[in-house]
């Protein structure tokens, strides 16, 4: 009798189980990373990380390591939801999991879709898969470019429209919202909140192995640095109120433009991006570019990448000598110009398992710290050394 009841219960549960399998999909991704940096006076840090390999500890697993889980749900034929939770090294120096994606997507037609909630920002080529390092051709996005506009996620909404064009597919996307993140000072591992509020436009064209993108972001940025930088801005306001008002980063206009082009075939991988950001505050205008080229030999992809970051000088001046001297110091401390050369090898071990190794030579320009962080007292700004970063990462998806 019990066997008969169990069989009937299983038959009744089967439609529900099939419905869940058809409408829910759980997946994940991650990276187990190891890195070593040659400097003893500075750290190689991620865009929003307080420390990394180098001065803090010669080797580290925090630079690239992460773990993410994603749940995709098809609520109706035209309505879907995505939930992604990610654990990575945060500006606060913790690994606390956070919601990196939480959005609803309504497909009004085959060409038009509306998305609301939290999703990845659409500035660069690596947008939706920025954290899924397995899907990208390098161990991490080049900081020279991806740090120009250091936003990774957006809380808001966007509207996308797509159509066939010249044998490919053109997608136009427009949206806006707010993003807040940690901004790490170059001389100490202190994270202060920086908030962007605004909108963006993005165009992307795909055809065969080609991918081209262009994006423009215009928002208003607020940033209240603590410590020495915050004290310097307060002193500037006392010395020259007009210069202090111009320097304060409180609801000030900020814009960014980014262009990208990639080609990926069975044999060749070539990718390049350029970006520039400018604003009306003490934050320095900055640009960056990189070019990567590699050739596949079966499961192996050796590649070479060159990248450069440059800044655009002092914008705010003062007739007060003391205020002008202080302004020069504030701009000089943001001088992040550097060049890098990377020789890497990606090796596909299995269908969903990738081993990535790379040697990167980093050379900050004279007068600054480049993109390094946690700068020590022995660091020489006038004659910065060329440093080496060694990376060995295991990327996986499931």
CSV table of C-alpha atoms in Angstrom, one decimal:
chain,number,residue,atom,x,y,z
A,1,UNK,CA,0.0,0.0,0.0
A,2,UNK,CA,2.9,2.4,0.9
A,3,UNK,CA,4.6,1.6,-2.4
A,4,UNK,CA,1.4,2.5,-4.3
A,5,UNK,CA,1.0,5.8,-2.4
A,6,UNK,CA,4.7,6.7,-3.0
A,7,UNK,CA,4.3,6.0,-6.7
A,8,UNK,CA,1.2,8.2,-7.0
A,9,UNK,CA,3.0,11.0,-5.1
A,10,UNK,CA,6.0,10.8,-7.4
A,11,UNK,CA,3.7,11.0,-10.5
A,12,UNK,CA,2.0,14.1,-9.1
A,13,UNK,CA,5.3,15.7,-8.2
A,14,UNK,CA,6.8,15.1,-11.7
A,15,UNK,CA,5.1,18.0,-13.5
A,16,UNK,CA,6.2,20.4,-10.7
A,17,UNK,CA,9.8,19.1,-11.0
A,18,UNK,CA,9.8,19.4,-14.8
A,19,UNK,CA,8.4,22.9,-14.5
A,20,UNK,CA,11.2,23.9,-12.1
A,21,UNK,CA,13.9,22.4,-14.3
A,22,UNK,CA,12.5,24.2,-17.3
A,23,UNK,CA,12.4,27.6,-15.6
A,24,UNK,CA,15.3,27.6,-13.1
A,25,UNK,CA,19.0,27.4,-13.9
A,26,UNK,CA,21.8,27.5,-11.3
A,27,UNK,CA,25.3,28.1,-12.4
A,28,UNK,CA,28.6,29.4,-10.9
A,29,UNK,CA,32.1,30.6,-11.6
A,30,UNK,CA,35.3,31.3,-9.8
A,31,UNK,CA,39.0,31.8,-9.8
A,32,UNK,CA,41.7,30.4,-7.5
A,33,UNK,CA,44.5,32.9,-7.9
A,34,UNK,CA,48.1,33.3,-6.9
A,35,UNK,CA,50.2,36.4,-7.6
A,36,UNK,CA,53.7,37.6,-6.7
A,37,UNK,CA,55.0,41.2,-7.0
A,38,UNK,CA,58.6,42.3,-6.9
A,39,UNK,CA,58.2,45.6,-5.1
A,40,UNK,CA,58.8,46.0,-1.4
A,41,UNK,CA,57.7,49.6,-1.4
A,42,UNK,CA,54.2,49.3,-3.0
A,43,UNK,CA,51.4,46.8,-3.7
A,44,UNK,CA,49.9,45.7,-7.0
A,45,UNK,CA,46.2,46.2,-6.2
A,46,UNK,CA,42.9,45.7,-8.0
A,47,UNK,CA,40.9,48.8,-8.9
A,48,UNK,CA,39.1,48.9,-5.6
A,49,UNK,CA,41.3,46.8,-3.3
A,50,UNK,CA,43.2,48.1,-0.2
A,51,UNK,CA,46.3,46.0,-0.6
A,52,UNK,CA,47.8,43.2,-2.7
A,53,UNK,CA,51.1,41.4,-3.4
A,54,UNK,CA,54.2,43.4,-2.9
A,55,UNK,CA,54.9,45.6,0.2
A,56,UNK,CA,52.1,44.0,2.3
A,57,UNK,CA,53.2,40.5,1.4
A,58,UNK,CA,55.3,39.5,-1.5
A,59,UNK,CA,52.7,36.9,-2.6
A,60,UNK,CA,48.9,36.9,-2.3
A,61,UNK,CA,45.8,35.1,-3.3
A,62,UNK,CA,43.5,38.1,-3.0
A,63,UNK,CA,44.2,39.9,-6.3
A,64,UNK,CA,42.1,37.7,-8.6
A,65,UNK,CA,40.4,35.0,-6.5
A,66,UNK,CA,36.6,35.1,-6.4
A,67,UNK,CA,33.6,32.8,-6.3
A,68,UNK,CA,30.1,33.5,-7.7
A,69,UNK,CA,26.8,31.7,-7.8
A,70,UNK,CA,24.0,32.8,-10.3
A,71,UNK,CA,20.3,31.8,-10.5
A,72,UNK,CA,18.4,32.5,-13.7
A,73,UNK,CA,14.6,32.2,-13.6
A,74,UNK,CA,12.2,32.3,-16.5
A,75,UNK,CA,9.0,33.6,-14.8
A,76,UNK,CA,6.9,33.9,-18.0
A,77,UNK,CA,7.7,33.6,-21.6
A,78,UNK,CA,8.8,37.2,-21.7
A,79,UNK,CA,9.9,37.9,-18.1
A,80,UNK,CA,13.1,36.6,-16.5
A,81,UNK,CA,15.1,37.3,-13.4
A,82,UNK,CA,18.8,36.9,-12.5
A,83,UNK,CA,20.3,36.8,-9.1
A,84,UNK,CA,24.1,36.6,-8.7
A,85,UNK,CA,26.1,36.6,-5.4
A,86,UNK,CA,29.8,37.2,-5.5
A,87,UNK,CA,32.6,36.8,-2.9
A,88,UNK,CA,35.8,38.7,-3.7
A,89,UNK,CA,38.4,40.9,-1.9
A,90,UNK,CA,36.6,44.2,-1.1
A,91,UNK,CA,37.8,47.7,-0.5
A,92,UNK,CA,37.0,47.2,3.3
A,93,UNK,CA,39.6,44.3,3.3
A,94,UNK,CA,36.9,41.6,3.7
A,95,UNK,CA,35.5,38.7,1.6
A,96,UNK,CA,31.9,39.2,2.6
A,97,UNK,CA,29.6,37.9,-0.2
A,98,UNK,CA,27.5,40.6,-1.8
A,99,UNK,CA,24.7,40.9,-4.4
A,100,UNK,CA,26.5,41.7,-7.7
A,101,UNK,CA,23.5,41.1,-9.9
A,102,UNK,CA,19.8,41.2,-9.0
A,103,UNK,CA,17.6,42.2,-12.0
A,104,UNK,CA,14.3,41.6,-13.8
A,105,UNK,CA,14.3,41.6,-17.6
A,106,UNK,CA,11.2,42.0,-19.7
A,107,UNK,CA,11.4,41.2,-23.4
A,108,UNK,CA,8.7,43.3,-24.9
A,109,UNK,CA,9.5,42.0,-28.4
A,110,UNK,CA,12.3,40.1,-30.1
A,111,UNK,CA,14.1,43.4,-30.5
A,112,UNK,CA,13.2,45.4,-27.4
A,113,UNK,CA,13.9,44.6,-23.7
A,114,UNK,CA,13.7,46.5,-20.4
A,115,UNK,CA,15.9,45.6,-17.4
A,116,UNK,CA,15.6,46.9,-13.9
A,117,UNK,CA,17.6,46.3,-10.7
A,118,UNK,CA,21.3,45.7,-10.2
A,119,UNK,CA,23.4,44.7,-13.2
A,120,UNK,CA,26.9,45.1,-14.6
A,121,UNK,CA,27.9,48.5,-15.9
A,122,UNK,CA,28.1,48.7,-19.7
A,123,UNK,CA,31.3,50.8,-20.2
A,124,UNK,CA,33.8,48.3,-21.6
A,125,UNK,CA,34.0,45.1,-23.7
A,126,UNK,CA,34.0,42.9,-20.6
A,127,UNK,CA,30.6,43.9,-19.2
A,128,UNK,CA,28.2,41.1,-18.4
A,129,UNK,CA,31.2,38.7,-17.9
A,130,UNK,CA,33.6,41.0,-16.1
A,131,UNK,CA,33.8,38.8,-13.0
A,132,UNK,CA,33.7,35.5,-14.9
A,133,UNK,CA,37.4,35.5,-15.6
A,134,UNK,CA,37.1,32.2,-17.5
A,135,UNK,CA,35.3,34.0,-20.3
A,136,UNK,CA,38.0,36.8,-20.6
A,137,UNK,CA,41.3,36.5,-22.5
A,138,UNK,CA,43.4,37.8,-19.6
A,139,UNK,CA,43.8,37.0,-15.8
A,140,UNK,CA,42.1,40.4,-15.0
A,141,UNK,CA,40.9,43.4,-16.9
A,142,UNK,CA,43.8,45.8,-17.6
A,143,UNK,CA,43.7,48.5,-14.9
A,144,UNK,CA,45.2,51.0,-17.3
A,145,UNK,CA,41.8,51.1,-19.1
A,146,UNK,CA,39.2,49.5,-16.7
A,147,UNK,CA,40.3,51.8,-13.8
A,148,UNK,CA,39.6,54.9,-15.9
A,149,UNK,CA,36.0,54.6,-15.0
A,150,UNK,CA,36.1,52.4,-11.8
A,151,UNK,CA,32.5,51.4,-11.8
A,152,UNK,CA,31.5,47.7,-12.0
A,153,UNK,CA,27.7,47.6,-11.3
A,154,UNK,CA,24.7,49.8,-11.6
A,155,UNK,CA,21.5,50.1,-9.6
A,156,UNK,CA,18.9,51.4,-12.0
A,157,UNK,CA,17.3,50.5,-15.3
A,158,UNK,CA,18.2,50.2,-19.0
A,159,UNK,CA,16.4,49.7,-22.3
A,160,UNK,CA,18.0,47.7,-25.1
A,161,UNK,CA,17.1,47.4,-28.8
A,162,UNK,CA,18.7,45.2,-31.4
A,163,UNK,CA,18.5,44.7,-35.1
A,164,UNK,CA,20.4,42.9,-38.0
A,165,UNK,CA,23.1,45.1,-39.6
A,166,UNK,CA,25.7,44.2,-42.3
A,167,UNK,CA,25.5,40.5,-41.6
A,168,UNK,CA,25.8,41.0,-37.9
A,169,UNK,CA,23.7,42.2,-34.9
A,170,UNK,CA,23.6,45.8,-33.6
A,171,UNK,CA,22.5,46.4,-30.1
A,172,UNK,CA,21.8,49.8,-28.6
A,173,UNK,CA,21.4,50.3,-24.9
A,174,UNK,CA,20.5,53.3,-22.8
A,175,UNK,CA,19.9,53.6,-19.1
A,176,UNK,CA,20.9,55.1,-15.8
A,177,UNK,CA,21.0,54.8,-12.1
A,178,UNK,CA,23.5,54.9,-9.2
A,179,UNK,CA,26.6,53.0,-8.2
A,180,UNK,CA,28.6,53.3,-5.0
A,181,UNK,CA,31.9,51.7,-4.4
A,182,UNK,CA,35.1,52.0,-2.4
A,183,UNK,CA,37.9,54.2,-3.7
A,184,UNK,CA,41.3,53.4,-2.4
A,185,UNK,CA,43.9,56.1,-1.8
A,186,UNK,CA,47.3,55.5,-3.4
A,187,UNK,CA,49.3,56.0,-0.2
A,188,UNK,CA,47.3,53.9,2.3
A,189,UNK,CA,44.8,51.1,2.4
A,190,UNK,CA,41.9,53.4,3.3
A,191,UNK,CA,38.6,52.9,1.5
A,192,UNK,CA,36.2,55.8,1.1
A,193,UNK,CA,32.9,55.7,-0.6
A,194,UNK,CA,32.6,57.2,-4.1
A,195,UNK,CA,29.1,57.6,-5.6
A,196,UNK,CA,28.1,58.0,-9.3
A,197,UNK,CA,24.6,59.0,-10.4
A,198,UNK,CA,23.7,59.4,-14.1
A,199,UNK,CA,23.1,57.7,-17.4
A,200,UNK,CA,24.8,55.9,-20.2
A,201,UNK,CA,24.5,55.1,-23.9
A,202,UNK,CA,26.1,52.1,-25.5
A,203,UNK,CA,26.3,50.6,-29.0
A,204,UNK,CA,27.6,47.1,-29.7
A,205,UNK,CA,28.0,45.3,-33.0
A,206,UNK,CA,28.8,41.6,-33.4
A,207,UNK,CA,29.5,39.7,-36.6
A,208,UNK,CA,31.2,36.4,-36.8
A,209,UNK,CA,34.4,36.7,-34.7
A,210,UNK,CA,34.2,40.5,-34.6
A,211,UNK,CA,33.0,42.6,-31.7
A,212,UNK,CA,32.9,46.4,-31.6
A,213,UNK,CA,31.6,48.7,-28.9
A,214,UNK,CA,31.3,52.4,-28.0
A,215,UNK,CA,29.9,53.8,-24.8
A,216,UNK,CA,29.4,57.2,-23.3
A,217,UNK,CA,28.6,57.8,-19.6
A,218,UNK,CA,27.6,61.1,-18.0
A,219,UNK,CA,26.9,61.3,-14.3
A,220,UNK,CA,27.5,63.3,-11.2
A,221,UNK,CA,30.1,62.1,-8.7
A,222,UNK,CA,30.4,62.6,-5.0
A,223,UNK,CA,33.5,61.7,-3.0
A,224,UNK,CA,34.5,62.8,0.5
A,225,UNK,CA,38.0,61.5,1.1
A,226,UNK,CA,39.2,61.0,4.7
A,227,UNK,CA,42.6,61.2,6.1
A,228,UNK,CA,45.3,63.5,4.7
A,229,UNK,CA,43.5,64.1,1.4
A,230,UNK,CA,40.3,65.3,3.2
A,231,UNK,CA,42.3,67.6,5.5
A,232,UNK,CA,44.1,69.0,2.5
A,233,UNK,CA,40.8,69.9,0.8
A,234,UNK,CA,39.5,71.6,4.0
A,235,UNK,CA,42.7,73.6,4.2
A,236,UNK,CA,42.4,74.6,0.5
A,237,UNK,CA,38.9,75.9,1.1
A,238,UNK,CA,40.2,78.1,3.9
A,239,UNK,CA,43.1,79.4,1.8
A,240,UNK,CA,41.0,80.1,-1.3
A,241,UNK,CA,37.3,79.5,-1.0
A,242,UNK,CA,36.7,79.6,-4.8
A,243,UNK,CA,39.4,77.0,-5.5
A,244,UNK,CA,38.1,74.9,-2.6
A,245,UNK,CA,34.6,75.0,-4.1
A,246,UNK,CA,35.9,74.0,-7.5
A,247,UNK,CA,38.0,71.2,-6.0
A,248,UNK,CA,35.3,69.6,-3.7
A,249,UNK,CA,33.9,66.4,-5.3
A,250,UNK,CA,30.2,66.9,-4.3
A,251,UNK,CA,27.7,66.3,-7.1
A,252,UNK,CA,30.1,67.3,-9.8
A,253,UNK,CA,29.8,66.4,-13.5
A,254,UNK,CA,31.8,63.4,-14.6
A,255,UNK,CA,31.9,61.9,-18.1
A,256,UNK,CA,33.6,58.9,-19.7
A,257,UNK,CA,34.0,57.6,-23.3
A,258,UNK,CA,35.2,54.1,-24.2
A,259,UNK,CA,35.9,52.4,-27.5
A,260,UNK,CA,36.6,48.7,-28.0
A,261,UNK,CA,37.3,46.3,-30.9
A,262,UNK,CA,37.9,42.5,-30.7
A,263,UNK,CA,38.5,39.7,-33.1
A,264,UNK,CA,38.3,36.0,-32.0
A,265,UNK,CA,38.7,33.1,-34.4
A,266,UNK,CA,39.9,29.5,-34.2
A,267,UNK,CA,43.5,30.7,-34.4
A,268,UNK,CA,43.8,34.4,-33.6
A,269,UNK,CA,42.7,36.6,-30.7
A,270,UNK,CA,43.2,40.3,-31.0
A,271,UNK,CA,41.6,42.9,-28.7
A,272,UNK,CA,42.0,46.6,-28.0
A,273,UNK,CA,40.3,49.3,-25.9
A,274,UNK,CA,40.7,53.0,-25.2
A,275,UNK,CA,39.0,55.1,-22.6
A,276,UNK,CA,39.0,58.6,-21.2
A,277,UNK,CA,37.3,60.2,-18.2
A,278,UNK,CA,37.0,63.9,-17.4
A,279,UNK,CA,35.2,65.9,-14.7
A,280,UNK,CA,34.9,69.2,-13.0
A,281,UNK,CA,36.6,68.7,-9.6
A,282,UNK,CA,39.9,67.9,-8.1
A,283,UNK,CA,39.8,64.4,-9.6
A,284,UNK,CA,42.3,64.3,-12.4
A,285,UNK,CA,41.3,63.6,-16.0
A,286,UNK,CA,42.7,60.3,-17.2
A,287,UNK,CA,43.0,58.0,-20.2
A,288,UNK,CA,44.1,54.5,-20.9
A,289,UNK,CA,44.6,52.0,-23.8
A,290,UNK,CA,45.8,48.5,-24.4
A,291,UNK,CA,46.4,46.1,-27.3
A,292,UNK,CA,46.4,42.3,-26.9
A,293,UNK,CA,47.3,39.7,-29.6
A,294,UNK,CA,47.5,36.0,-29.3
A,295,UNK,CA,47.6,32.8,-31.4
A,296,UNK,CA,45.9,29.5,-30.5
A,297,UNK,CA,47.9,26.2,-30.6
A,298,UNK,CA,45.2,23.6,-29.8
A,299,UNK,CA,44.2,24.2,-26.1
A,300,UNK,CA,47.0,26.8,-25.6
A,301,UNK,CA,46.8,30.5,-26.2
A,302,UNK,CA,50.0,32.5,-25.8
A,303,UNK,CA,49.6,36.2,-26.0
A,304,UNK,CA,51.3,39.6,-25.7
A,305,UNK,CA,49.7,42.7,-24.3
A,306,UNK,CA,50.9,46.3,-24.0
A,307,UNK,CA,49.0,48.9,-22.0
A,308,UNK,CA,49.4,52.5,-20.9
A,309,UNK,CA,47.7,54.9,-18.6
A,310,UNK,CA,48.2,58.7,-18.7
A,311,UNK,CA,46.8,61.7,-16.9
A,312,UNK,CA,46.1,65.2,-18.2
A,313,UNK,CA,47.5,67.7,-15.7
A,314,UNK,CA,46.2,70.4,-13.4
A,315,UNK,CA,42.8,72.0,-14.1
A,316,UNK,CA,42.2,74.2,-11.0
A,317,UNK,CA,44.6,77.0,-10.1
A,318,UNK,CA,44.8,79.7,-7.5
A,319,UNK,CA,46.3,83.2,-7.2
A,320,UNK,CA,47.1,82.4,-3.6
A,321,UNK,CA,50.7,80.9,-3.5
A,322,UNK,CA,49.9,78.6,-0.6
A,323,UNK,CA,46.7,77.3,-2.2
A,324,UNK,CA,48.4,76.8,-5.6
A,325,UNK,CA,51.2,74.8,-3.9
A,326,UNK,CA,48.6,72.6,-2.2
A,327,UNK,CA,46.7,72.1,-5.5
A,328,UNK,CA,49.9,71.0,-7.2
A,329,UNK,CA,50.5,68.4,-4.4
A,330,UNK,CA,46.9,67.1,-4.8
A,331,UNK,CA,47.2,66.7,-8.5
A,332,UNK,CA,50.7,65.2,-8.3
A,333,UNK,CA,49.4,62.5,-5.9
A,334,UNK,CA,47.0,61.4,-8.6
A,335,UNK,CA,49.7,61.1,-11.2
A,336,UNK,CA,49.0,57.5,-12.2
A,337,UNK,CA,50.9,57.3,-15.5
A,338,UNK,CA,52.4,54.0,-16.3
A,339,UNK,CA,53.2,51.5,-19.0
A,340,UNK,CA,53.0,47.7,-18.8
A,341,UNK,CA,54.0,44.7,-20.9
A,342,UNK,CA,52.4,41.3,-20.3
A,343,UNK,CA,53.4,37.9,-21.7
A,344,UNK,CA,50.8,35.4,-20.9
A,345,UNK,CA,49.6,31.8,-21.6
A,346,UNK,CA,46.0,30.5,-21.3
A,347,UNK,CA,45.7,26.7,-21.2
A,348,UNK,CA,42.3,25.0,-21.5
A,349,UNK,CA,42.6,22.0,-19.2
A,350,UNK,CA,39.0,20.9,-19.7
A,351,UNK,CA,35.9,22.2,-21.2
A,352,UNK,CA,35.2,24.4,-18.1
A,353,UNK,CA,38.6,24.7,-16.6
A,354,UNK,CA,41.3,27.1,-17.6
A,355,UNK,CA,44.8,27.7,-16.3
A,356,UNK,CA,46.2,31.2,-16.9
A,357,UNK,CA,49.7,32.3,-16.3
A,358,UNK,CA,51.3,35.7,-17.0
A,359,UNK,CA,54.4,37.8,-16.4
A,360,UNK,CA,53.7,41.5,-16.4
A,361,UNK,CA,56.4,44.2,-16.4
A,362,UNK,CA,55.1,47.5,-14.8
A,363,UNK,CA,56.9,50.8,-15.2
A,364,UNK,CA,55.4,53.9,-13.5
A,365,UNK,CA,56.3,57.2,-15.0
A,366,UNK,CA,58.7,59.6,-13.2
A,367,UNK,CA,56.8,61.8,-10.7
A,368,UNK,CA,54.1,59.3,-9.7
A,369,UNK,CA,53.2,55.9,-8.3
A,370,UNK,CA,51.5,54.5,-11.4
A,371,UNK,CA,48.5,52.3,-10.4
A,372,UNK,CA,50.2,50.8,-7.4
A,373,UNK,CA,48.7,51.1,-3.9
A,374,UNK,CA,49.8,51.1,-0.3
A,375,UNK,CA,52.9,53.2,-1.0
A,376,UNK,CA,55.7,53.0,1.5
A,377,UNK,CA,58.0,55.7,2.8
A,378,UNK,CA,60.9,54.3,0.8
A,379,UNK,CA,59.2,54.6,-2.6
A,380,UNK,CA,60.9,57.0,-5.0
A,381,UNK,CA,58.5,59.1,-7.1
A,382,UNK,CA,61.3,60.7,-9.0
A,383,UNK,CA,62.9,57.4,-10.1
A,384,UNK,CA,60.3,54.6,-9.8
A,385,UNK,CA,61.6,51.2,-10.5
A,386,UNK,CA,60.3,48.8,-13.1
A,387,UNK,CA,58.5,45.9,-11.3
A,388,UNK,CA,57.3,42.4,-12.2
A,389,UNK,CA,54.0,40.7,-11.4
A,390,UNK,CA,53.7,36.9,-11.7
A,391,UNK,CA,50.3,35.4,-11.9
A,392,UNK,CA,49.0,31.8,-11.8
A,393,UNK,CA,45.2,31.5,-11.9
A,394,UNK,CA,42.8,28.6,-12.2
A,395,UNK,CA,39.5,29.8,-13.7
A,396,UNK,CA,36.4,27.5,-13.7
A,397,UNK,CA,32.7,27.6,-14.4
A,398,UNK,CA,30.0,25.1,-13.4
